[in-house]
Amino acid sequence: MRRIRFVKRSVRFPVSATLLRRLALASIIANVAIVVTGGAVRLTASGLGCPTWPRCTDDSYTTTAEMGVHGVIEFGNRLLTFAVGIIALAVVLAVLAHRPRRRGLLPLAVGVLFGIPAQAVLGGITVLTDLNPWVVGLHFLASMVVIAAAYALWRRIKEPDGPVTPTVPGPLRTLAWITTAVSASVLVVGTWVTGSGPHAGDHGAARNGLDPTQISQIHADGVFLLIGLSVALYFAFRAVGAVRAARAAAVLLAVELGQGVIGFVQYFTHLPAVLVGAHMLGSCLVLLATLGVLWATRERLPATPAAAAPAAERVGAAA
């Protein structure tokens, strides 16, 4: 009798680097979008449209007709969290399916994925604390961290796996890090400005007690400092012939100026909701442009044959 041997073969669905990069870009866009829609919840006074969490009411996970349009808006934003999470999960699966396996991608992808439910919990705490302005601000800043991680993943996919080397002199790289720190501080103070203003997310929500005029002035001073640093970076990069870094600094400066115009107009027109929403989108763009400058001050070299050999052996062994 002939023996029939069954050879078990693993089924693979290889993912190209192009598809992986597109998924990572979709993750950035989705996380920016949920910041904007979250702002829409607050700007339409729908922050307590679902008055509890994780349920929408004490008896239902979904909105009810009695809750009206505010319930629909708040519940719709909660549903978007699942869409953003699905995209993040797709990125993780794509990283795992990509061959050869790329070191450094999985921690970033997993970080973005787990950042989304963490955001959902923070969102729940904002509801359970009746839209405490400090918690609302933390909720926004946590979104910025997730966006930064998604951006880092997107950039890392295109890079080789060798060591990182600077493309500009050390002092200019330090200046870029200082600019990044100032950009982050402007975002933080911006949440304090929001917490002192009229858009509380609900007509009965408390404010943080800071004087709106004084904290707005501090925020504006930080913006002026950030613009000054960006101008310095642009001309310094040009002086040393760092064309890519200078281009990134020019983009950052353009985004900052646009964001600044929106900020001043919204302040002197008594904070119309549309402009406040545009300002929230601009905050995300300033963050991304700042990170773009930071990435332009360094590059990752191709992996050496000695470093690439073990990875190739692991892929061969897995086959």
PDB file of C-alpha atoms in Angstrom:
ATOM      1  CA  MET A   1       0.000   0.000   0.000  1.00  0.00           C
ATOM      2  CA  ARG A   2       1.325   3.360  -0.953  1.00  0.00           C
ATOM      3  CA  ARG A   3       1.740   5.803   1.777  1.00  0.00           C
ATOM      4  CA  ILE A   4       0.297   9.157   1.064  1.00  0.00           C
ATOM      5  CA  ARG A   5       2.158  11.967   2.698  1.00  0.00           C
ATOM      6  CA  PHE A   6       0.355  15.180   3.392  1.00  0.00           C
ATOM      7  CA  VAL A   7       2.623  18.164   3.439  1.00  0.00           C
ATOM      8  CA  LYS A   8       1.301  21.000   5.515  1.00  0.00           C
ATOM      9  CA  ARG A   9       1.996  24.320   3.928  1.00  0.00           C
ATOM     10  CA  SER A  10       1.440  27.623   5.577  1.00  0.00           C
ATOM     11  CA  VAL A  11      -0.830  29.964   3.669  1.00  0.00           C
ATOM     12  CA  ARG A  12       0.471  33.453   3.358  1.00  0.00           C
ATOM     13  CA  PHE A  13      -1.050  36.664   2.241  1.00  0.00           C
ATOM     14  CA  PRO A  14       1.975  38.869   1.632  1.00  0.00           C
ATOM     15  CA  VAL A  15       1.500  42.598   2.049  1.00  0.00           C
ATOM     16  CA  SER A  16       3.490  45.013  -0.080  1.00  0.00           C
ATOM     17  CA  ALA A  17       5.292  47.981   1.422  1.00  0.00           C
ATOM     18  CA  THR A  18       3.079  50.272  -0.648  1.00  0.00           C
ATOM     19  CA  LEU A  19      -0.123  48.824   0.818  1.00  0.00           C
ATOM     20  CA  LEU A  20       1.358  48.957   4.302  1.00  0.00           C
ATOM     21  CA  ARG A  21       2.274  52.606   3.886  1.00  0.00           C
ATOM     22  CA  ARG A  22      -1.198  53.441   2.558  1.00  0.00           C
ATOM     23  CA  LEU A  23      -2.823  51.763   5.537  1.00  0.00           C
ATOM     24  CA  ALA A  24      -0.556  53.721   7.889  1.00  0.00           C
ATOM     25  CA  LEU A  25      -1.515  56.954   6.112  1.00  0.00           C
ATOM     26  CA  ALA A  26      -5.189  56.015   6.446  1.00  0.00           C
ATOM     27  CA  SER A  27      -4.595  55.574  10.177  1.00  0.00           C
ATOM     28  CA  ILE A  28      -3.188  59.109  10.434  1.00  0.00           C
ATOM     29  CA  ILE A  29      -6.146  60.545   8.530  1.00  0.00           C
ATOM     30  CA  ALA A  30      -8.656  58.593  10.614  1.00  0.00           C
ATOM     31  CA  ASN A  31      -7.138  59.747  13.897  1.00  0.00           C
ATOM     32  CA  VAL A  32      -7.125  63.367  12.725  1.00  0.00           C
ATOM     33  CA  ALA A  33     -10.740  62.984  11.591  1.00  0.00           C
ATOM     34  CA  ILE A  34     -11.897  61.722  14.968  1.00  0.00           C
ATOM     35  CA  VAL A  35     -10.272  64.748  16.632  1.00  0.00           C
ATOM     36  CA  VAL A  36     -12.307  67.003  14.333  1.00  0.00           C
ATOM     37  CA  THR A  37     -15.538  65.063  14.912  1.00  0.00           C
ATOM     38  CA  GLY A  38     -14.860  65.091  18.645  1.00  0.00           C
ATOM     39  CA  GLY A  39     -14.587  68.849  18.370  1.00  0.00           C
ATOM     40  CA  ALA A  40     -17.928  68.896  16.567  1.00  0.00           C
ATOM     41  CA  VAL A  41     -19.454  67.074  19.540  1.00  0.00           C
ATOM     42  CA  ARG A  42     -18.257  69.799  21.878  1.00  0.00           C
ATOM     43  CA  LEU A  43     -19.050  72.699  19.539  1.00  0.00           C
ATOM     44  CA  THR A  44     -22.655  71.552  19.081  1.00  0.00           C
ATOM     45  CA  ALA A  45     -23.088  71.197  22.872  1.00  0.00           C
ATOM     46  CA  SER A  46     -23.530  67.432  22.403  1.00  0.00           C
ATOM     47  CA  GLY A  47     -20.865  66.353  24.884  1.00  0.00           C
ATOM     48  CA  LEU A  48     -23.509  64.850  27.158  1.00  0.00           C
ATOM     49  CA  GLY A  49     -25.758  63.714  24.310  1.00  0.00           C
ATOM     50  CA  CYS A  50     -25.108  60.273  25.752  1.00  0.00           C
ATOM     51  CA  PRO A  51     -25.124  61.138  29.466  1.00  0.00           C
ATOM     52  CA  THR A  52     -23.258  58.034  30.639  1.00  0.00           C
ATOM     53  CA  TRP A  53     -20.561  55.577  29.511  1.00  0.00           C
ATOM     54  CA  PRO A  54     -19.988  52.909  28.225  1.00  0.00           C
ATOM     55  CA  ARG A  55     -23.741  52.828  27.660  1.00  0.00           C
ATOM     56  CA  CYS A  56     -25.449  55.736  25.963  1.00  0.00           C
ATOM     57  CA  THR A  57     -28.226  55.648  28.562  1.00  0.00           C
ATOM     58  CA  ASP A  58     -28.688  53.559  31.684  1.00  0.00           C
ATOM     59  CA  ASP A  59     -30.701  51.046  29.644  1.00  0.00           C
ATOM     60  CA  SER A  60     -29.245  51.269  26.136  1.00  0.00           C
ATOM     61  CA  TYR A  61     -25.870  51.198  24.421  1.00  0.00           C
ATOM     62  CA  THR A  62     -27.339  53.186  21.520  1.00  0.00           C
ATOM     63  CA  THR A  63     -28.982  56.569  21.317  1.00  0.00           C
ATOM     64  CA  THR A  64     -32.750  56.847  21.597  1.00  0.00           C
ATOM     65  CA  ALA A  65     -35.279  59.086  19.885  1.00  0.00           C
ATOM     66  CA  GLU A  66     -35.880  60.990  23.109  1.00  0.00           C
ATOM     67  CA  MET A  67     -32.258  62.145  23.171  1.00  0.00           C
ATOM     68  CA  GLY A  68     -32.644  64.070  19.922  1.00  0.00           C
ATOM     69  CA  VAL A  69     -29.876  65.324  17.662  1.00  0.00           C
ATOM     70  CA  HIS A  70     -27.342  65.708  20.483  1.00  0.00           C
ATOM     71  CA  GLY A  71     -27.600  62.001  21.233  1.00  0.00           C
ATOM     72  CA  VAL A  72     -27.115  61.167  17.561  1.00  0.00           C
ATOM     73  CA  ILE A  73     -23.989  63.354  17.331  1.00  0.00           C
ATOM     74  CA  GLU A  74     -22.388  61.964  20.488  1.00  0.00           C
ATOM     75  CA  PHE A  75     -23.229  58.356  19.660  1.00  0.00           C
ATOM     76  CA  GLY A  76     -22.000  58.832  16.083  1.00  0.00           C
ATOM     77  CA  ASN A  77     -18.622  59.955  17.383  1.00  0.00           C
ATOM     78  CA  ARG A  78     -18.462  56.859  19.586  1.00  0.00           C
ATOM     79  CA  LEU A  79     -19.137  54.679  16.555  1.00  0.00           C
ATOM     80  CA  LEU A  80     -16.282  56.348  14.671  1.00  0.00           C
ATOM     81  CA  THR A  81     -13.920  55.032  17.342  1.00  0.00           C
ATOM     82  CA  PHE A  82     -14.632  51.512  16.092  1.00  0.00           C
ATOM     83  CA  ALA A  83     -13.829  52.544  12.509  1.00  0.00           C
ATOM     84  CA  VAL A  84     -10.513  54.069  13.605  1.00  0.00           C
ATOM     85  CA  GLY A  85      -9.773  50.927  15.623  1.00  0.00           C
ATOM     86  CA  ILE A  86     -10.480  48.667  12.644  1.00  0.00           C
ATOM     87  CA  ILE A  87      -7.994  50.636  10.533  1.00  0.00           C
ATOM     88  CA  ALA A  88      -5.385  50.381  13.305  1.00  0.00           C
ATOM     89  CA  LEU A  89      -5.990  46.631  13.571  1.00  0.00           C
ATOM     90  CA  ALA A  90      -5.590  46.304   9.803  1.00  0.00           C
ATOM     91  CA  VAL A  91      -2.224  48.065  10.089  1.00  0.00           C
ATOM     92  CA  VAL A  92      -1.063  45.623  12.780  1.00  0.00           C
ATOM     93  CA  LEU A  93      -2.121  42.617  10.674  1.00  0.00           C
ATOM     94  CA  ALA A  94      -0.414  44.101   7.620  1.00  0.00           C
ATOM     95  CA  VAL A  95       2.812  44.584   9.592  1.00  0.00           C
ATOM     96  CA  LEU A  96       2.680  40.938  10.686  1.00  0.00           C
ATOM     97  CA  ALA A  97       1.994  39.752   7.131  1.00  0.00           C
ATOM     98  CA  HIS A  98       4.697  41.849   5.508  1.00  0.00           C
ATOM     99  CA  ARG A  99       7.772  39.967   4.328  1.00  0.00           C
ATOM    100  CA  PRO A 100      10.554  40.331   5.156  1.00  0.00           C
ATOM    101  CA  ARG A 101       9.524  41.128   8.720  1.00  0.00           C
ATOM    102  CA  ARG A 102      10.491  44.696   9.604  1.00  0.00           C
ATOM    103  CA  ARG A 103      11.905  45.354  13.039  1.00  0.00           C
ATOM    104  CA  GLY A 104      10.559  48.434  14.711  1.00  0.00           C
ATOM    105  CA  LEU A 105       7.205  48.521  12.928  1.00  0.00           C
ATOM    106  CA  LEU A 106       5.204  46.259  15.222  1.00  0.00           C
ATOM    107  CA  PRO A 107       5.693  48.244  18.473  1.00  0.00           C
ATOM    108  CA  LEU A 108       4.499  51.424  16.749  1.00  0.00           C
ATOM    109  CA  ALA A 109       1.516  49.696  15.135  1.00  0.00           C
ATOM    110  CA  VAL A 110       0.507  48.067  18.416  1.00  0.00           C
ATOM    111  CA  GLY A 111       0.976  51.390  20.218  1.00  0.00           C
ATOM    112  CA  VAL A 112      -1.487  53.082  17.859  1.00  0.00           C
ATOM    113  CA  LEU A 113      -3.945  50.197  18.205  1.00  0.00           C
ATOM    114  CA  PHE A 114      -3.926  50.238  22.002  1.00  0.00           C
ATOM    115  CA  GLY A 115      -3.992  54.019  22.060  1.00  0.00           C
ATOM    116  CA  ILE A 116      -7.478  53.988  20.551  1.00  0.00           C
ATOM    117  CA  PRO A 117      -9.278  52.085  23.348  1.00  0.00           C
ATOM    118  CA  ALA A 118      -7.287  54.172  25.833  1.00  0.00           C
ATOM    119  CA  GLN A 119      -8.752  57.219  24.111  1.00  0.00           C
ATOM    120  CA  ALA A 120     -12.217  55.704  24.364  1.00  0.00           C
ATOM    121  CA  VAL A 121     -11.758  55.261  28.120  1.00  0.00           C
ATOM    122  CA  LEU A 122     -10.620  58.882  28.463  1.00  0.00           C
ATOM    123  CA  GLY A 123     -13.661  59.918  26.461  1.00  0.00           C
ATOM    124  CA  GLY A 124     -15.820  57.942  28.875  1.00  0.00           C
ATOM    125  CA  ILE A 125     -14.188  59.673  31.831  1.00  0.00           C
ATOM    126  CA  THR A 126     -14.986  63.072  30.302  1.00  0.00           C
ATOM    127  CA  VAL A 127     -18.658  62.065  30.212  1.00  0.00           C
ATOM    128  CA  LEU A 128     -18.643  60.588  33.727  1.00  0.00           C
ATOM    129  CA  THR A 129     -17.024  63.783  35.077  1.00  0.00           C
ATOM    130  CA  ASP A 130     -19.629  65.966  33.322  1.00  0.00           C
ATOM    131  CA  LEU A 131     -17.076  67.278  30.816  1.00  0.00           C
ATOM    132  CA  ASN A 132     -14.457  68.399  33.295  1.00  0.00           C
ATOM    133  CA  PRO A 133     -12.358  70.812  31.181  1.00  0.00           C
ATOM    134  CA  TRP A 134      -9.044  69.392  32.394  1.00  0.00           C
ATOM    135  CA  VAL A 135     -10.092  65.858  31.435  1.00  0.00           C
ATOM    136  CA  VAL A 136     -11.379  67.116  28.072  1.00  0.00           C
ATOM    137  CA  GLY A 137      -7.986  68.722  27.455  1.00  0.00           C
ATOM    138  CA  LEU A 138      -6.197  65.487  28.377  1.00  0.00           C
ATOM    139  CA  HIS A 139      -8.489  63.627  25.984  1.00  0.00           C
ATOM    140  CA  PHE A 140      -7.380  65.939  23.154  1.00  0.00           C
ATOM    141  CA  LEU A 141      -3.686  65.681  24.026  1.00  0.00           C
ATOM    142  CA  ALA A 142      -3.882  61.892  24.120  1.00  0.00           C
ATOM    143  CA  SER A 143      -5.185  62.049  20.557  1.00  0.00           C
ATOM    144  CA  MET A 144      -2.094  64.044  19.621  1.00  0.00           C
ATOM    145  CA  VAL A 145       0.108  61.268  21.052  1.00  0.00           C
ATOM    146  CA  VAL A 146      -1.711  58.637  18.980  1.00  0.00           C
ATOM    147  CA  ILE A 147      -1.383  60.788  15.845  1.00  0.00           C
ATOM    148  CA  ALA A 148       2.345  61.201  16.513  1.00  0.00           C
ATOM    149  CA  ALA A 149       2.764  57.422  16.843  1.00  0.00           C
ATOM    150  CA  ALA A 150       0.801  56.858  13.614  1.00  0.00           C
ATOM    151  CA  TYR A 151       3.012  59.397  11.840  1.00  0.00           C
ATOM    152  CA  ALA A 152       6.180  57.739  13.149  1.00  0.00           C
ATOM    153  CA  LEU A 153       4.950  54.388  11.818  1.00  0.00           C
ATOM    154  CA  TRP A 154       4.129  55.886   8.427  1.00  0.00           C
ATOM    155  CA  ARG A 155       7.615  57.376   8.104  1.00  0.00           C
ATOM    156  CA  ARG A 156       9.342  54.270   9.460  1.00  0.00           C
ATOM    157  CA  ILE A 157       7.758  52.021   6.801  1.00  0.00           C
ATOM    158  CA  LYS A 158       9.568  53.846   4.000  1.00  0.00           C
ATOM    159  CA  GLU A 159      12.913  53.864   5.791  1.00  0.00           C
ATOM    160  CA  PRO A 160      15.517  51.106   5.564  1.00  0.00           C
ATOM    161  CA  ASP A 161      16.529  49.200   8.685  1.00  0.00           C
ATOM    162  CA  GLY A 162      20.037  50.555   9.194  1.00  0.00           C
ATOM    163  CA  PRO A 163      21.303  53.030  11.794  1.00  0.00           C
ATOM    164  CA  VAL A 164      20.022  56.598  12.072  1.00  0.00           C
ATOM    165  CA  THR A 165      22.395  59.366  11.042  1.00  0.00           C
ATOM    166  CA  PRO A 166      21.864  63.159  11.233  1.00  0.00           C
ATOM    167  CA  THR A 167      21.539  65.184   8.032  1.00  0.00           C
ATOM    168  CA  VAL A 168      22.172  68.555   9.695  1.00  0.00           C
ATOM    169  CA  PRO A 169      24.763  69.752  12.234  1.00  0.00           C
ATOM    170  CA  GLY A 170      24.138  68.865  15.878  1.00  0.00           C
ATOM    171  CA  PRO A 171      23.126  72.383  17.025  1.00  0.00           C
ATOM    172  CA  LEU A 172      20.432  72.564  14.351  1.00  0.00           C
ATOM    173  CA  ARG A 173      19.094  69.173  15.339  1.00  0.00           C
ATOM    174  CA  THR A 174      18.926  70.441  18.929  1.00  0.00           C
ATOM    175  CA  LEU A 175      17.065  73.523  17.688  1.00  0.00           C
ATOM    176  CA  ALA A 176      14.589  71.245  15.906  1.00  0.00           C
ATOM    177  CA  TRP A 177      13.948  69.376  19.162  1.00  0.00           C
ATOM    178  CA  ILE A 178      13.451  72.686  20.993  1.00  0.00           C
ATOM    179  CA  THR A 179      10.947  73.712  18.313  1.00  0.00           C
ATOM    180  CA  THR A 180       9.138  70.409  18.803  1.00  0.00           C
ATOM    181  CA  ALA A 181       8.967  70.994  22.568  1.00  0.00           C
ATOM    182  CA  VAL A 182       7.581  74.501  22.050  1.00  0.00           C
ATOM    183  CA  SER A 183       5.038  73.164  19.558  1.00  0.00           C
ATOM    184  CA  ALA A 184       3.881  70.617  22.144  1.00  0.00           C
ATOM    185  CA  SER A 185       3.633  73.310  24.825  1.00  0.00           C
ATOM    186  CA  VAL A 186       1.507  75.461  22.507  1.00  0.00           C
ATOM    187  CA  LEU A 187      -0.890  72.515  22.131  1.00  0.00           C
ATOM    188  CA  VAL A 188      -1.076  72.085  25.905  1.00  0.00           C
ATOM    189  CA  VAL A 189      -1.762  75.777  26.569  1.00  0.00           C
ATOM    190  CA  GLY A 190      -4.306  75.712  23.742  1.00  0.00           C
ATOM    191  CA  THR A 191      -6.351  73.197  25.729  1.00  0.00           C
ATOM    192  CA  TRP A 192      -6.289  75.598  28.678  1.00  0.00           C
ATOM    193  CA  VAL A 193      -7.615  78.358  26.432  1.00  0.00           C
ATOM    194  CA  THR A 194     -10.391  76.075  25.258  1.00  0.00           C
ATOM    195  CA  GLY A 195     -11.201  75.086  28.822  1.00  0.00           C
ATOM    196  CA  SER A 196     -11.662  78.734  29.763  1.00  0.00           C
ATOM    197  CA  GLY A 197     -13.850  79.606  26.787  1.00  0.00           C
ATOM    198  CA  PRO A 198     -17.544  79.281  25.989  1.00  0.00           C
ATOM    199  CA  HIS A 199     -17.535  75.961  24.121  1.00  0.00           C
ATOM    200  CA  ALA A 200     -17.894  73.596  27.072  1.00  0.00           C
ATOM    201  CA  GLY A 201     -19.640  70.757  25.221  1.00  0.00           C
ATOM    202  CA  ASP A 202     -22.782  71.200  27.287  1.00  0.00           C
ATOM    203  CA  HIS A 203     -24.585  74.255  28.603  1.00  0.00           C
ATOM    204  CA  GLY A 204     -24.148  73.117  32.207  1.00  0.00           C
ATOM    205  CA  ALA A 205     -20.489  72.054  32.024  1.00  0.00           C
ATOM    206  CA  ALA A 206     -17.977  73.868  34.237  1.00  0.00           C
ATOM    207  CA  ARG A 207     -14.972  75.816  32.948  1.00  0.00           C
ATOM    208  CA  ASN A 208     -11.424  75.685  34.291  1.00  0.00           C
ATOM    209  CA  GLY A 209     -11.569  79.101  35.970  1.00  0.00           C
ATOM    210  CA  LEU A 210      -8.628  80.647  34.094  1.00  0.00           C
ATOM    211  CA  ASP A 211      -9.011  84.164  32.750  1.00  0.00           C
ATOM    212  CA  PRO A 212      -9.704  83.764  28.998  1.00  0.00           C
ATOM    213  CA  THR A 213      -7.877  86.971  28.037  1.00  0.00           C
ATOM    214  CA  GLN A 214      -4.730  86.216  30.036  1.00  0.00           C
ATOM    215  CA  ILE A 215      -4.423  82.571  28.994  1.00  0.00           C
ATOM    216  CA  SER A 216      -5.111  83.497  25.363  1.00  0.00           C
ATOM    217  CA  GLN A 217      -2.231  85.998  25.547  1.00  0.00           C
ATOM    218  CA  ILE A 218       0.096  83.314  26.924  1.00  0.00           C
ATOM    219  CA  HIS A 219      -0.993  81.011  24.111  1.00  0.00           C
ATOM    220  CA  ALA A 220      -0.348  83.747  21.530  1.00  0.00           C
ATOM    221  CA  ASP A 221       3.125  84.394  22.998  1.00  0.00           C
ATOM    222  CA  GLY A 222       3.911  80.698  22.578  1.00  0.00           C
ATOM    223  CA  VAL A 223       2.743  80.834  18.963  1.00  0.00           C
ATOM    224  CA  PHE A 224       4.991  83.833  18.250  1.00  0.00           C
ATOM    225  CA  LEU A 225       7.950  81.956  19.765  1.00  0.00           C
ATOM    226  CA  LEU A 226       7.150  78.889  17.672  1.00  0.00           C
ATOM    227  CA  ILE A 227       6.971  80.940  14.476  1.00  0.00           C
ATOM    228  CA  GLY A 228      10.268  82.632  15.326  1.00  0.00           C
ATOM    229  CA  LEU A 229      11.972  79.287  15.873  1.00  0.00           C
ATOM    230  CA  SER A 230      10.544  77.971  12.598  1.00  0.00           C
ATOM    231  CA  VAL A 231      11.892  80.970  10.683  1.00  0.00           C
ATOM    232  CA  ALA A 232      15.299  80.426  12.300  1.00  0.00           C
ATOM    233  CA  LEU A 233      15.232  76.755  11.323  1.00  0.00           C
ATOM    234  CA  TYR A 234      14.346  77.559   7.731  1.00  0.00           C
ATOM    235  CA  PHE A 235      17.221  79.976   7.192  1.00  0.00           C
ATOM    236  CA  ALA A 236      19.680  77.849   9.173  1.00  0.00           C
ATOM    237  CA  PHE A 237      18.837  74.759   7.124  1.00  0.00           C
ATOM    238  CA  ARG A 238      19.276  76.736   3.919  1.00  0.00           C
ATOM    239  CA  ALA A 239      22.630  78.069   5.140  1.00  0.00           C
ATOM    240  CA  VAL A 240      24.023  74.544   5.582  1.00  0.00           C
ATOM    241  CA  GLY A 241      22.513  73.242   2.351  1.00  0.00           C
ATOM    242  CA  ALA A 242      19.961  70.940   4.009  1.00  0.00           C
ATOM    243  CA  VAL A 243      17.368  71.289   1.250  1.00  0.00           C
ATOM    244  CA  ARG A 244      14.955  68.634   2.527  1.00  0.00           C
ATOM    245  CA  ALA A 245      14.983  70.039   6.045  1.00  0.00           C
ATOM    246  CA  ALA A 246      14.518  73.600   4.766  1.00  0.00           C
ATOM    247  CA  ARG A 247      11.519  72.472   2.727  1.00  0.00           C
ATOM    248  CA  ALA A 248      10.001  70.818   5.793  1.00  0.00           C
ATOM    249  CA  ALA A 249      10.572  73.996   7.838  1.00  0.00           C
ATOM    250  CA  ALA A 250       8.860  76.053   5.113  1.00  0.00           C
ATOM    251  CA  VAL A 251       5.831  73.754   5.279  1.00  0.00           C
ATOM    252  CA  LEU A 252       5.745  74.079   9.074  1.00  0.00           C
ATOM    253  CA  LEU A 253       5.941  77.865   8.839  1.00  0.00           C
ATOM    254  CA  ALA A 254       3.091  77.992   6.307  1.00  0.00           C
ATOM    255  CA  VAL A 255       0.890  75.777   8.504  1.00  0.00           C
ATOM    256  CA  GLU A 256       1.686  77.876  11.587  1.00  0.00           C
ATOM    257  CA  LEU A 257       0.815  81.119   9.818  1.00  0.00           C
ATOM    258  CA  GLY A 258      -2.482  79.682   8.614  1.00  0.00           C
ATOM    259  CA  GLN A 259      -3.257  78.387  12.089  1.00  0.00           C
ATOM    260  CA  GLY A 260      -2.312  81.739  13.577  1.00  0.00           C
ATOM    261  CA  VAL A 261      -4.658  83.608  11.253  1.00  0.00           C
ATOM    262  CA  ILE A 262      -7.521  81.285  12.194  1.00  0.00           C
ATOM    263  CA  GLY A 263      -6.698  81.712  15.883  1.00  0.00           C
ATOM    264  CA  PHE A 264      -6.713  85.509  15.777  1.00  0.00           C
ATOM    265  CA  VAL A 265      -9.859  85.703  13.650  1.00  0.00           C
ATOM    266  CA  GLN A 266     -11.748  83.317  15.936  1.00  0.00           C
ATOM    267  CA  TYR A 267     -10.661  85.288  19.009  1.00  0.00           C
ATOM    268  CA  PHE A 268     -11.777  88.664  17.664  1.00  0.00           C
ATOM    269  CA  THR A 269     -15.045  87.254  16.268  1.00  0.00           C
ATOM    270  CA  HIS A 270     -15.978  85.724  19.638  1.00  0.00           C
ATOM    271  CA  LEU A 271     -15.126  82.092  18.837  1.00  0.00           C
ATOM    272  CA  PRO A 272     -17.599  80.982  16.146  1.00  0.00           C
ATOM    273  CA  ALA A 273     -17.933  77.201  16.153  1.00  0.00           C
ATOM    274  CA  VAL A 274     -16.810  76.752  12.540  1.00  0.00           C
ATOM    275  CA  LEU A 275     -13.515  78.552  13.118  1.00  0.00           C
ATOM    276  CA  VAL A 276     -12.895  76.732  16.391  1.00  0.00           C
ATOM    277  CA  GLY A 277     -13.331  73.431  14.529  1.00  0.00           C
ATOM    278  CA  ALA A 278     -10.914  74.605  11.831  1.00  0.00           C
ATOM    279  CA  HIS A 279      -8.449  75.575  14.564  1.00  0.00           C
ATOM    280  CA  MET A 280      -8.612  72.040  15.992  1.00  0.00           C
ATOM    281  CA  LEU A 281      -7.812  70.621  12.563  1.00  0.00           C
ATOM    282  CA  GLY A 282      -4.966  73.125  12.297  1.00  0.00           C
ATOM    283  CA  SER A 283      -3.562  71.887  15.612  1.00  0.00           C
ATOM    284  CA  CYS A 284      -3.246  68.402  14.150  1.00  0.00           C
ATOM    285  CA  LEU A 285      -1.572  69.790  11.029  1.00  0.00           C
ATOM    286  CA  VAL A 286       0.908  71.813  13.105  1.00  0.00           C
ATOM    287  CA  LEU A 287       1.835  68.653  15.001  1.00  0.00           C
ATOM    288  CA  LEU A 288       2.360  66.677  11.790  1.00  0.00           C
ATOM    289  CA  ALA A 289       4.384  69.477  10.185  1.00  0.00           C
ATOM    290  CA  THR A 290       6.549  69.754  13.316  1.00  0.00           C
ATOM    291  CA  LEU A 291       7.256  66.037  13.201  1.00  0.00           C
ATOM    292  CA  GLY A 292       8.064  66.404   9.511  1.00  0.00           C
ATOM    293  CA  VAL A 293      10.837  68.864  10.396  1.00  0.00           C
ATOM    294  CA  LEU A 294      12.196  66.540  13.044  1.00  0.00           C
ATOM    295  CA  TRP A 295      12.316  63.625  10.605  1.00  0.00           C
ATOM    296  CA  ALA A 296      14.029  65.796   7.989  1.00  0.00           C
ATOM    297  CA  THR A 297      17.008  66.339  10.303  1.00  0.00           C
ATOM    298  CA  ARG A 298      17.968  62.660  10.166  1.00  0.00           C
ATOM    299  CA  GLU A 299      17.902  59.671   7.887  1.00  0.00           C
ATOM    300  CA  ARG A 300      18.158  55.931   8.312  1.00  0.00           C
ATOM    301  CA  LEU A 301      20.866  54.146   6.347  1.00  0.00           C
ATOM    302  CA  PRO A 302      20.381  50.789   4.616  1.00  0.00           C
ATOM    303  CA  ALA A 303      21.048  47.771   6.787  1.00  0.00           C
ATOM    304  CA  THR A 304      24.504  46.251   6.479  1.00  0.00           C
ATOM    305  CA  PRO A 305      24.765  42.736   4.965  1.00  0.00           C
ATOM    306  CA  ALA A 306      25.800  41.390   8.367  1.00  0.00           C
ATOM    307  CA  ALA A 307      22.665  42.787   9.980  1.00  0.00           C
ATOM    308  CA  ALA A 308      20.431  41.723   7.116  1.00  0.00           C
ATOM    309  CA  ALA A 309      21.704  38.117   7.074  1.00  0.00           C
ATOM    310  CA  PRO A 310      20.029  36.963  10.322  1.00  0.00           C
ATOM    311  CA  ALA A 311      16.723  38.456   9.161  1.00  0.00           C
ATOM    312  CA  ALA A 312      16.995  36.576   5.858  1.00  0.00           C
ATOM    313  CA  GLU A 313      17.772  33.360   7.730  1.00  0.00           C
ATOM    314  CA  ARG A 314      14.718  33.833   9.924  1.00  0.00           C
ATOM    315  CA  VAL A 315      12.512  34.325   6.873  1.00  0.00           C
ATOM    316  CA  GLY A 316      13.998  31.219   5.262  1.00  0.00           C
ATOM    317  CA  ALA A 317      13.465  29.167   8.394  1.00  0.00           C
ATOM    318  CA  ALA A 318       9.855  30.316   8.613  1.00  0.00           C
ATOM    319  CA  ALA A 319       9.291  29.187   5.029  1.00  0.00           C
TER     320      ALA A 319
END
